[in-house]
Short mmCIF file of C-alpha atoms in Angstrom, two decimals:
data_model
loop_
_atom_site.label_atom_id
_atom_site.label_comp_id
_atom_site.label_asym_id
_atom_site.label_seq_id
_atom_site.Cartn_x
_atom_site.Cartn_y
_atom_site.Cartn_z
CA MET H 1 0.00 0.00 0.00
CA THR H 2 1.27 3.43 -0.87
CA GLU H 3 -1.54 5.08 1.14
CA THR H 4 0.04 7.54 3.51
CA LYS H 5 -2.72 7.18 6.09
CA ALA H 6 -2.79 4.10 8.27
CA PRO H 7 -5.33 1.57 7.02
CA ALA H 8 -8.63 3.09 8.12
CA ARG H 9 -11.12 1.26 10.30
CA ARG H 10 -14.24 0.11 8.52
CA GLN H 11 -17.29 2.16 9.39
CA THR H 12 -20.67 0.56 9.91
CA ALA H 13 -23.70 1.76 7.94
CA ALA H 14 -24.95 3.50 11.10
CA GLN H 15 -21.67 5.43 11.37
CA ILE H 16 -21.63 6.30 7.68
CA PHE H 17 -25.20 7.60 7.68
CA ALA H 18 -25.30 9.28 11.11
CA ILE H 19 -24.53 12.82 9.90
CA PRO H 20 -26.41 12.48 6.57
CA ALA H 21 -29.52 11.24 8.42
CA LEU H 22 -29.34 14.12 10.88
CA LEU H 23 -29.01 16.61 8.01
CA ALA H 24 -31.95 15.01 6.20
CA LEU H 25 -34.06 15.31 9.34
CA LEU H 26 -33.08 18.96 9.85
CA SER H 27 -33.81 19.71 6.18
CA LEU H 28 -37.23 18.13 6.55
CA VAL H 29 -37.98 20.22 9.63
CA GLY H 30 -36.85 23.25 7.61
CA LEU H 31 -39.09 22.36 4.68
CA VAL H 32 -42.20 21.72 6.77
CA SER H 33 -41.86 24.32 9.54
CA ALA H 34 -42.50 27.46 7.48
CA LEU H 35 -45.56 25.82 5.95
CA MET H 36 -47.16 25.53 9.37
CA GLY H 37 -46.98 29.22 10.26
CA ASP H 38 -44.97 32.42 10.20
CA GLY H 39 -42.61 34.12 12.65
CA VAL H 40 -40.70 31.63 14.77
CA ARG H 41 -41.65 28.81 12.38
CA ASP H 42 -40.00 30.69 9.51
CA PHE H 43 -36.89 31.07 11.64
CA LEU H 44 -36.84 27.35 12.46
CA SER H 45 -37.16 26.72 8.74
CA TRP H 46 -34.08 28.80 7.98
CA LEU H 47 -32.08 26.93 10.64
CA GLY H 48 -33.15 23.56 9.28
CA LEU H 49 -32.32 24.38 5.66
CA ALA H 50 -29.09 26.15 6.64
CA ALA H 51 -27.81 22.96 8.33
CA PRO H 52 -26.80 21.09 5.13
CA VAL H 53 -25.29 24.30 3.71
CA ILE H 54 -23.20 25.02 6.81
CA VAL H 55 -22.03 21.41 7.17
CA ALA H 56 -21.01 21.25 3.50
CA LEU H 57 -19.07 24.53 3.71
CA TRP H 58 -17.44 23.36 6.95
CA ALA H 59 -16.37 20.06 5.35
CA LEU H 60 -15.02 21.79 2.23
CA LYS H 61 -12.75 23.84 4.49
CA ALA H 62 -12.00 21.65 7.52
CA ARG H 63 -11.92 18.24 5.88
CA ARG H 64 -9.83 19.27 2.90
CA ARG H 65 -6.87 16.91 2.46
CA MET D 1 -22.12 -4.88 0.35
CA GLN D 2 -21.68 -7.62 -2.25
CA ARG D 3 -19.84 -6.69 -5.40
CA GLY D 4 -22.83 -7.83 -7.49
CA THR D 5 -25.17 -5.57 -5.52
CA ILE D 6 -22.89 -2.56 -6.00
CA ARG D 7 -22.76 -3.35 -9.70
CA ILE D 8 -26.56 -3.27 -10.03
CA TRP D 9 -26.93 -0.02 -8.07
CA TYR D 10 -24.07 1.51 -10.04
CA LEU D 11 -25.89 0.71 -13.28
CA VAL D 12 -29.17 2.14 -11.92
CA HIS D 13 -27.33 5.30 -10.83
CA LYS D 14 -25.53 5.66 -14.14
CA LEU D 15 -28.56 5.11 -16.38
CA SER D 16 -31.04 7.23 -14.42
CA SER D 17 -28.48 10.06 -14.21
CA LEU D 18 -27.31 9.91 -17.81
CA ILE D 19 -30.82 10.18 -19.22
CA SER D 20 -31.93 13.00 -16.94
CA THR D 21 -28.77 15.08 -16.32
CA ALA D 22 -29.06 17.44 -19.30
CA PHE D 23 -32.69 18.26 -18.46
CA LEU D 24 -32.01 18.51 -14.73
CA LEU D 25 -29.18 20.96 -15.41
CA MET D 26 -31.59 23.02 -17.52
CA LEU D 27 -34.20 22.89 -14.71
CA CYS D 28 -31.72 23.86 -11.99
CA ILE D 29 -30.25 26.72 -14.03
CA THR D 30 -33.59 28.19 -15.17
CA GLY D 31 -34.98 27.58 -11.67
CA LEU D 32 -32.30 29.71 -10.04
CA PRO D 33 -33.59 33.11 -11.26
CA LEU D 34 -37.19 31.88 -10.92
CA ILE D 35 -36.68 31.57 -7.14
CA PHE D 36 -36.34 35.36 -7.11
CA GLU D 37 -39.03 36.04 -9.71
CA HIS D 38 -40.92 38.53 -7.52
CA GLU D 39 -37.80 40.38 -6.40
CA ILE D 40 -36.54 40.64 -9.98
CA GLU D 41 -39.90 41.88 -11.22
CA ASP D 42 -40.03 44.47 -8.45
CA LEU D 43 -36.55 45.67 -9.37
CA THR D 44 -36.97 45.79 -13.13
CA GLY D 45 -40.66 46.67 -13.55
CA ASP D 46 -42.21 50.06 -12.96
CA ALA D 47 -43.82 49.43 -9.60
CA TYR D 48 -47.38 50.73 -9.73
CA VAL D 49 -48.46 52.84 -6.76
CA MET D 50 -52.15 52.64 -5.94
CA PRO D 51 -53.66 56.15 -6.06
CA PRO D 52 -55.00 57.36 -2.70
CA VAL D 53 -58.77 57.52 -2.17
CA THR D 54 -60.71 59.25 0.61
CA ASP D 55 -61.90 56.03 2.24
CA GLU D 56 -59.31 53.27 1.92
CA ASP D 57 -61.75 50.64 3.20
CA THR D 58 -64.40 51.31 0.61
CA ARG D 59 -65.15 48.50 -1.86
CA VAL D 60 -67.30 48.67 -4.96
CA SER D 61 -69.52 45.70 -5.82
CA LEU D 62 -67.67 42.91 -7.59
CA ASP D 63 -70.50 42.96 -10.15
CA THR D 64 -69.37 46.49 -11.06
CA VAL D 65 -65.73 45.35 -11.24
CA LEU D 66 -66.70 42.46 -13.52
CA ALA D 67 -68.91 44.65 -15.72
CA ASN D 68 -66.13 47.24 -16.12
CA ALA D 69 -63.62 44.54 -17.03
CA LEU D 70 -65.87 42.80 -19.56
CA ALA D 71 -66.90 46.14 -21.11
CA SER D 72 -63.34 46.39 -22.40
CA ARG D 73 -63.54 42.91 -24.00
CA PRO D 74 -66.73 42.94 -26.14
CA GLY D 75 -68.13 39.47 -26.83
CA GLU D 76 -66.04 37.81 -24.13
CA VAL D 77 -67.11 36.09 -20.93
CA GLY D 78 -65.60 35.98 -17.45
CA LEU D 79 -63.48 32.93 -16.63
CA PHE D 80 -61.83 33.66 -13.29
CA MET D 81 -61.82 36.35 -10.65
CA SER D 82 -58.98 36.47 -8.12
CA PHE D 83 -57.80 38.79 -5.38
CA ASP D 84 -54.36 40.22 -4.63
CA GLU D 85 -53.17 39.54 -1.11
CA ASP D 86 -51.26 42.75 -0.46
CA ARG D 87 -53.42 45.42 -2.16
CA PRO D 88 -57.10 46.00 -2.95
CA VAL D 89 -56.91 44.71 -6.51
CA VAL D 90 -59.29 42.32 -8.27
CA ASN D 91 -57.99 40.36 -11.25
CA VAL D 92 -60.49 39.31 -13.92
CA THR D 93 -59.63 36.76 -16.59
CA SER D 94 -61.78 36.78 -19.71
CA GLY D 95 -61.92 34.67 -22.84
CA PRO D 96 -64.03 34.14 -25.98
CA THR D 97 -65.73 31.02 -24.53
CA PRO D 98 -66.11 29.60 -20.99
CA ASP D 99 -63.64 26.79 -21.80
CA ALA D 100 -61.13 28.96 -23.69
CA PRO D 101 -57.52 27.69 -23.55
CA GLY D 102 -54.87 29.67 -21.70
CA GLU D 103 -53.40 31.43 -24.72
CA GLN D 104 -56.80 33.01 -25.55
CA MET D 105 -57.29 34.37 -22.03
CA THR D 106 -56.89 38.03 -21.10
CA LEU D 107 -55.93 39.07 -17.58
CA MET D 108 -57.15 42.44 -16.31
CA SER D 109 -56.55 44.11 -12.95
CA LEU D 110 -58.99 46.56 -11.38
CA ASP D 111 -58.96 48.73 -8.30
CA TRP D 112 -61.45 47.20 -5.84
CA ARG D 113 -62.04 50.63 -4.23
CA THR D 114 -63.06 52.40 -7.44
CA GLY D 115 -63.65 49.75 -10.11
CA GLU D 116 -61.05 51.49 -12.32
CA PHE D 117 -58.37 49.67 -14.28
CA VAL D 118 -54.84 49.37 -12.89
CA PRO D 119 -51.90 47.95 -14.89
CA ALA D 120 -52.14 44.15 -15.14
CA PRO D 121 -49.24 42.18 -13.69
CA ASP D 122 -46.68 42.07 -16.42
CA GLU D 123 -44.57 38.98 -16.60
CA GLY D 124 -41.28 40.19 -18.03
CA ASP D 125 -40.22 38.62 -21.30
CA VAL D 126 -37.11 36.98 -19.88
CA MET D 127 -38.80 35.58 -16.78
CA GLY D 128 -41.77 34.42 -18.84
CA PHE D 129 -39.42 32.61 -21.21
CA LEU D 130 -37.51 30.97 -18.35
CA LEU D 131 -40.73 29.90 -16.66
CA GLN D 132 -42.09 28.34 -19.84
CA LEU D 133 -38.80 26.56 -20.52
CA HIS D 134 -38.68 25.33 -16.93
CA THR D 135 -42.30 24.14 -16.98
CA ASP D 136 -42.83 22.43 -20.32
CA MET D 137 -40.05 23.50 -22.75
CA PHE D 138 -42.79 25.14 -24.90
CA LEU D 139 -44.26 21.68 -25.61
CA GLY D 140 -47.47 21.87 -23.59
CA LEU D 141 -48.71 18.82 -21.70
CA LYS D 142 -46.24 16.53 -23.51
CA GLY D 143 -43.33 18.66 -22.31
CA LEU D 144 -44.75 18.80 -18.79
CA LEU D 145 -45.10 15.04 -18.51
CA PHE D 146 -41.68 14.49 -20.07
CA LEU D 147 -40.02 16.76 -17.50
CA GLY D 148 -42.07 14.97 -14.83
CA PHE D 149 -40.54 11.69 -15.98
CA MET D 150 -37.07 13.27 -15.84
CA GLY D 151 -37.87 14.29 -12.25
CA LEU D 152 -38.72 10.70 -11.44
CA LEU D 153 -35.38 9.54 -12.91
CA PHE D 154 -33.68 12.23 -10.82
CA PHE D 155 -35.24 10.73 -7.69
CA ILE D 156 -34.07 7.24 -8.71
CA ALA D 157 -30.58 8.69 -9.19
CA ILE D 158 -30.73 10.20 -5.68
CA VAL D 159 -31.82 6.91 -4.07
CA SER D 160 -29.19 4.84 -5.92
CA GLY D 161 -26.60 7.49 -5.10
CA VAL D 162 -27.39 7.14 -1.38
CA VAL D 163 -27.01 3.35 -1.66
CA LEU D 164 -23.60 3.69 -3.35
CA TYR D 165 -22.53 6.25 -0.75
CA ALA D 166 -22.28 3.47 1.86
CA PRO D 167 -19.59 1.28 0.26
CA PHE D 168 -17.71 4.36 -0.97
CA MET D 169 -17.49 5.87 2.50
CA THR D 170 -16.64 2.70 4.43
CA LYS D 171 -13.08 3.84 5.11
CA ILE D 172 -13.53 7.57 4.68
CA ASP D 173 -14.68 10.07 7.29
CA PHE D 174 -17.78 12.13 6.53
CA GLY D 175 -17.04 15.20 4.45
CA THR D 176 -13.50 14.29 3.44
CA VAL D 177 -12.44 16.24 0.34
CA ARG D 178 -9.16 14.92 -1.08
CA ALA D 179 -8.38 18.04 -3.07
CA SER D 180 -4.64 17.32 -3.30
CA ARG D 181 -5.21 14.04 -5.10
CA SER D 182 -6.14 13.53 -8.74
CA ALA D 183 -8.96 15.53 -10.28
CA ARG D 184 -11.07 12.40 -10.37
CA VAL D 185 -10.81 11.72 -6.63
CA LYS D 186 -11.39 15.37 -5.84
CA TRP D 187 -14.59 15.50 -7.92
CA LEU D 188 -15.77 12.15 -6.55
CA ASP D 189 -15.51 13.67 -3.07
CA TYR D 190 -17.32 16.88 -4.08
CA HIS D 191 -20.03 14.80 -5.75
CA ASN D 192 -20.50 12.63 -2.66
CA LEU D 193 -20.38 15.41 -0.09
CA LEU D 194 -22.74 17.83 -1.87
CA GLY D 195 -24.97 14.98 -3.00
CA ILE D 196 -25.43 13.52 0.46
CA VAL D 197 -26.11 16.83 2.25
CA THR D 198 -28.78 17.86 -0.29
CA VAL D 199 -30.58 14.49 -0.35
CA MET D 200 -33.74 15.60 1.45
CA TRP D 201 -34.06 19.00 -0.19
CA ALA D 202 -33.40 17.66 -3.70
CA SER D 203 -35.82 14.75 -3.19
CA VAL D 204 -38.61 17.02 -1.99
CA VAL D 205 -38.10 19.67 -4.68
CA GLY D 206 -37.75 16.94 -7.32
CA LEU D 207 -40.81 14.95 -6.33
CA THR D 208 -43.02 18.01 -5.80
CA GLY D 209 -41.92 19.14 -9.26
CA VAL D 210 -43.10 15.78 -10.61
CA ILE D 211 -46.46 16.22 -8.88
CA ASN D 212 -46.78 19.74 -10.31
CA THR D 213 -46.44 18.35 -13.84
CA LEU D 214 -49.58 16.31 -13.17
CA SER D 215 -51.62 19.44 -12.42
CA ASP D 216 -53.87 19.28 -15.52
CA PRO D 217 -54.69 15.56 -15.36
CA LEU D 218 -55.30 15.75 -11.59
CA THR D 219 -57.62 18.75 -11.96
CA SER D 220 -59.56 17.00 -14.72
CA TYR D 221 -59.91 13.90 -12.57
CA TRP D 222 -61.06 15.99 -9.60
CA GLN D 223 -63.69 17.65 -11.76
CA TYR D 224 -64.91 14.28 -12.96
CA ASP D 225 -64.68 12.62 -9.56
CA GLN D 226 -65.67 15.17 -6.89
CA LEU D 227 -67.30 18.11 -8.62
CA ALA D 228 -69.63 15.76 -10.47
CA GLU D 229 -70.54 14.10 -7.18
CA MET D 230 -71.14 17.43 -5.45
CA THR D 231 -73.50 18.51 -8.21
CA ALA D 232 -75.19 15.20 -9.03
CA ALA D 233 -78.60 16.88 -8.68
CA TYR D 234 -77.68 19.13 -11.59
CA ASP D 235 -76.98 16.33 -14.07
CA GLY D 236 -78.02 17.51 -17.50
CA ALA D 237 -78.69 21.08 -16.34
CA HIS D 238 -77.92 23.66 -19.00
CA ALA D 239 -75.60 26.55 -18.57
CA PRO D 240 -77.60 29.48 -17.20
CA ASP D 241 -78.57 32.13 -19.78
CA GLN D 242 -78.06 34.91 -17.29
CA LEU D 243 -75.39 34.57 -14.60
CA ALA D 244 -76.36 35.41 -11.03
CA SER D 245 -74.47 38.16 -9.19
CA ILE D 246 -70.80 37.32 -8.54
CA GLN D 247 -70.85 39.46 -5.41
CA GLY D 248 -73.85 37.46 -4.19
CA ALA D 249 -72.06 34.17 -4.94
CA ILE D 250 -69.00 35.25 -2.94
CA ASP D 251 -71.14 36.47 -0.04
CA ALA D 252 -73.02 33.15 -0.02
CA ALA D 253 -69.75 31.21 0.07
CA LYS D 254 -68.25 33.39 2.82
CA ALA D 255 -71.38 32.94 4.96
CA LYS D 256 -70.73 29.18 4.90
CA ALA D 257 -67.01 29.47 5.70
CA PRO D 258 -66.52 32.04 8.46
CA GLY D 259 -62.92 33.13 8.94
CA MET D 260 -61.83 32.06 5.47
CA GLN D 261 -60.79 34.30 2.57
CA VAL D 262 -61.75 33.98 -1.07
CA GLN D 263 -58.72 33.23 -3.23
CA PHE D 264 -60.39 32.94 -6.59
CA VAL D 265 -63.70 32.26 -8.30
CA ALA D 266 -64.01 29.96 -11.31
CA PHE D 267 -66.92 30.80 -13.61
CA PRO D 268 -69.34 28.18 -14.98
CA GLY D 269 -68.12 26.04 -17.86
CA GLY D 270 -64.37 26.12 -17.15
CA SER D 271 -62.07 23.38 -15.92
CA PHE D 272 -62.36 24.39 -12.24
CA SER D 273 -66.15 24.51 -12.10
CA THR D 274 -69.29 22.92 -13.55
CA GLU D 275 -71.60 24.08 -16.34
CA HIS D 276 -74.01 25.45 -13.78
CA HIS D 277 -71.93 26.76 -10.88
CA TYR D 278 -69.55 29.36 -9.68
CA ALA D 279 -66.78 27.58 -7.79
CA VAL D 280 -65.60 29.91 -5.00
CA PHE D 281 -62.20 28.72 -3.70
CA MET D 282 -61.72 29.59 -0.05
CA GLN D 283 -58.43 29.68 1.84
CA GLY D 284 -57.34 29.81 5.50
CA ASN D 285 -54.78 32.11 7.11
CA THR D 286 -51.59 30.10 7.70
CA PRO D 287 -49.17 29.31 4.84
CA LEU D 288 -50.47 25.74 4.99
CA THR D 289 -54.22 26.40 5.02
CA LYS D 290 -53.71 29.22 2.52
CA LYS D 291 -52.67 26.60 0.01
CA LEU D 292 -55.26 23.98 0.91
CA LEU D 293 -58.19 25.48 -0.97
CA THR D 294 -61.78 24.55 -0.20
CA PRO D 295 -64.24 25.01 -3.06
CA ALA D 296 -67.80 26.18 -2.40
CA LEU D 297 -70.20 25.66 -5.30
CA ILE D 298 -72.80 28.36 -5.85
CA ASP D 299 -75.68 27.90 -8.28
CA ALA D 300 -74.90 30.39 -11.04
CA GLU D 301 -78.57 30.78 -11.99
CA ASP D 302 -80.16 31.70 -8.67
CA GLY D 303 -77.07 32.38 -6.53
CA SER D 304 -77.94 29.75 -3.92
CA PHE D 305 -75.36 27.66 -2.05
CA THR D 306 -75.05 24.09 -3.40
CA ASP D 307 -72.18 22.34 -1.59
CA MET D 308 -68.74 22.78 -0.08
CA ARG D 309 -66.18 20.12 0.77
CA THR D 310 -62.46 19.96 1.31
CA MET D 311 -60.27 18.84 -1.54
CA PRO D 312 -59.45 15.13 -1.87
CA TRP D 313 -55.94 13.94 -0.95
CA TYR D 314 -54.56 14.11 -4.49
CA MET D 315 -55.60 17.74 -4.92
CA GLN D 316 -54.18 18.61 -1.48
CA ALA D 317 -50.92 16.94 -2.51
CA LEU D 318 -50.92 19.04 -5.67
CA LEU D 319 -51.67 22.27 -3.79
CA LEU D 320 -48.92 21.58 -1.21
CA SER D 321 -46.44 20.65 -3.92
CA GLN D 322 -46.46 24.18 -5.24
CA PRO D 323 -44.88 25.98 -2.26
CA LEU D 324 -42.56 23.04 -1.53
CA HIS D 325 -41.26 23.25 -5.09
CA PHE D 326 -41.04 27.05 -5.35
CA GLY D 327 -39.61 27.78 -1.88
CA ASP D 328 -41.73 30.92 -1.62
CA TYR D 329 -43.29 30.36 1.80
CA GLY D 330 -40.52 31.30 4.22
CA GLY D 331 -39.43 34.80 3.35
CA PHE D 332 -36.23 36.01 1.69
CA PRO D 333 -33.77 33.94 3.80
CA MET D 334 -35.51 30.79 2.62
CA LYS D 335 -35.06 31.91 -0.99
CA ILE D 336 -31.34 32.42 -0.42
CA LEU D 337 -31.05 28.90 1.06
CA TRP D 338 -33.11 27.54 -1.85
CA ALA D 339 -30.64 29.15 -4.26
CA ILE D 340 -27.57 27.76 -2.44
CA LEU D 341 -29.04 24.25 -2.36
CA ASP D 342 -29.89 24.62 -6.06
CA ILE D 343 -26.27 25.57 -6.81
CA PHE D 344 -25.07 22.56 -4.77
CA THR D 345 -27.34 20.39 -6.92
CA ILE D 346 -25.90 21.93 -10.11
CA ILE D 347 -22.40 21.01 -8.87
CA VAL D 348 -23.55 17.45 -8.11
CA LEU D 349 -25.03 17.11 -11.61
CA ALA D 350 -22.02 18.64 -13.35
CA SER D 351 -19.48 16.60 -11.35
CA GLY D 352 -21.48 13.43 -12.05
CA LEU D 353 -21.35 14.22 -15.75
CA TYR D 354 -17.60 14.91 -15.50
CA LEU D 355 -16.97 11.63 -13.67
CA TRP D 356 -18.76 9.75 -16.42
CA LEU D 357 -17.07 11.63 -19.28
CA ALA D 358 -13.61 11.35 -17.73
CA LYS D 359 -13.86 7.65 -16.99
CA GLY D 360 -11.69 6.77 -19.95
CA ARG D 361 -12.00 3.25 -21.31
CA LYS D 362 -12.24 1.64 -17.92
CA GLY D 363 -15.00 -0.94 -17.70
CA ILE D 364 -17.63 -1.46 -15.09
CA GLN D 365 -15.31 -3.69 -12.97
CA THR D 366 -13.04 -0.73 -12.35
CA ARG D 367 -15.97 1.53 -11.50
CA VAL D 368 -17.34 -0.99 -9.00
CA ARG D 369 -13.93 -1.35 -7.35
CA GLU D 370 -13.57 2.42 -7.31
CA ILE D 371 -16.80 2.65 -5.32
CA GLU D 372 -15.78 -0.22 -3.00
CA SER D 373 -12.44 1.37 -2.27
CA GLY D 374 -13.68 4.92 -1.82
CA GLY D 375 -11.85 6.14 -4.93
CA ARG D 376 -8.47 4.74 -3.87
CA LEU D 377 -8.10 2.84 -7.13
CA ASP D 378 -7.21 6.05 -8.82
CA GLY D 379 -3.98 6.97 -10.51
CA ASP D 380 -0.69 6.12 -8.83
CA ILE D 381 -2.09 3.72 -6.29
CA ARG D 382 -4.16 1.67 -8.68
CA GLN D 383 -1.35 -0.75 -9.44
CA ALA D 384 -0.43 -1.15 -5.84
CA ALA D 385 -3.99 -1.90 -4.90
CA GLU D 386 -4.37 -4.42 -7.67
#
């Protein structure tokens, strides 16, 4: 192996999908919340839909190899 | 995951993506400015300022509004009447016949306080073109249904992409972007990261887009299914010679639905009503109940109330699919997020296309092993790994 990193542990499906599932849930809350009312529900909606955006931007910066 | 299983899902992902990518790119790119349609119109159009009147709360009879509108279109009949949410303006749609197609319709806007004309909402040429391209590519129902099918393929591509994400990521931490490696590995990582974070949003916007393409068939079915049932007593009744007062019809509907607002009225003989009725579509006050319209049918001959019932599930699904596709129900910040997620999706589509184009002459075995190994089979390490 010419990989520089040590052979990585194998992740289980639960580990692989933990963050994606959380982001999907937050996105769903974001999509539904603003439908149910205005004001604080709009705000909750922005938080939910911002979650995948923020995580992606974080990964592009912090997890760059 | 078994190698054979990966192979099948890889083929599903490749085929569903390849067929739909060009159209999805078109939809995402035309959709981007459409998110901000209202803002762009406000910026580019000459915003009309309602002239002041002595009593702002005064309203003329809707019969007067209708008569004024139709006086400017001799020989035509009323098709729809709708109400602006943010200003006292009534919109009247007229056409040569009650079942006139969309291109023969004329939309007029009138001041509800005076019954005078105000400038009709003007869909800019560019935005109108983008909207038509985005909706049906100027091909009518055929184009709509075709794009609906592309949306379905897009959803299959998302699901198969999620399945392939698991073997690819087995030895890679979430979000890893190996930008210092070959272009192929870098774009694989972008594709996976942006694809997996947008899964829910892209699925919902994609599937609600598919439902929206079924608008005409669903409305026809609703008319045949529910409207016919609500007006069974009128089977064979002729269209009234003289239409009853529209103001009276709206008042009769409002009396039966306290607390609700009238969103629009469909005149007899069109696709949202029956031969013999005004259909008065009522709405609630939250973003959700605003969309879930409830039709009240008013006898268009004598103005009496006939029936009112909530929409069946398939019409509610259609009505809810509109905001969930457009992203117009959570203020400006939601539109910004909608745009960012749309751009992420464009990058996923474009990187997917790149990964397919740049695959060289490598066969499916290599692709499957690339997925299994998280892209490690690339370039300098391929030999070592083999």
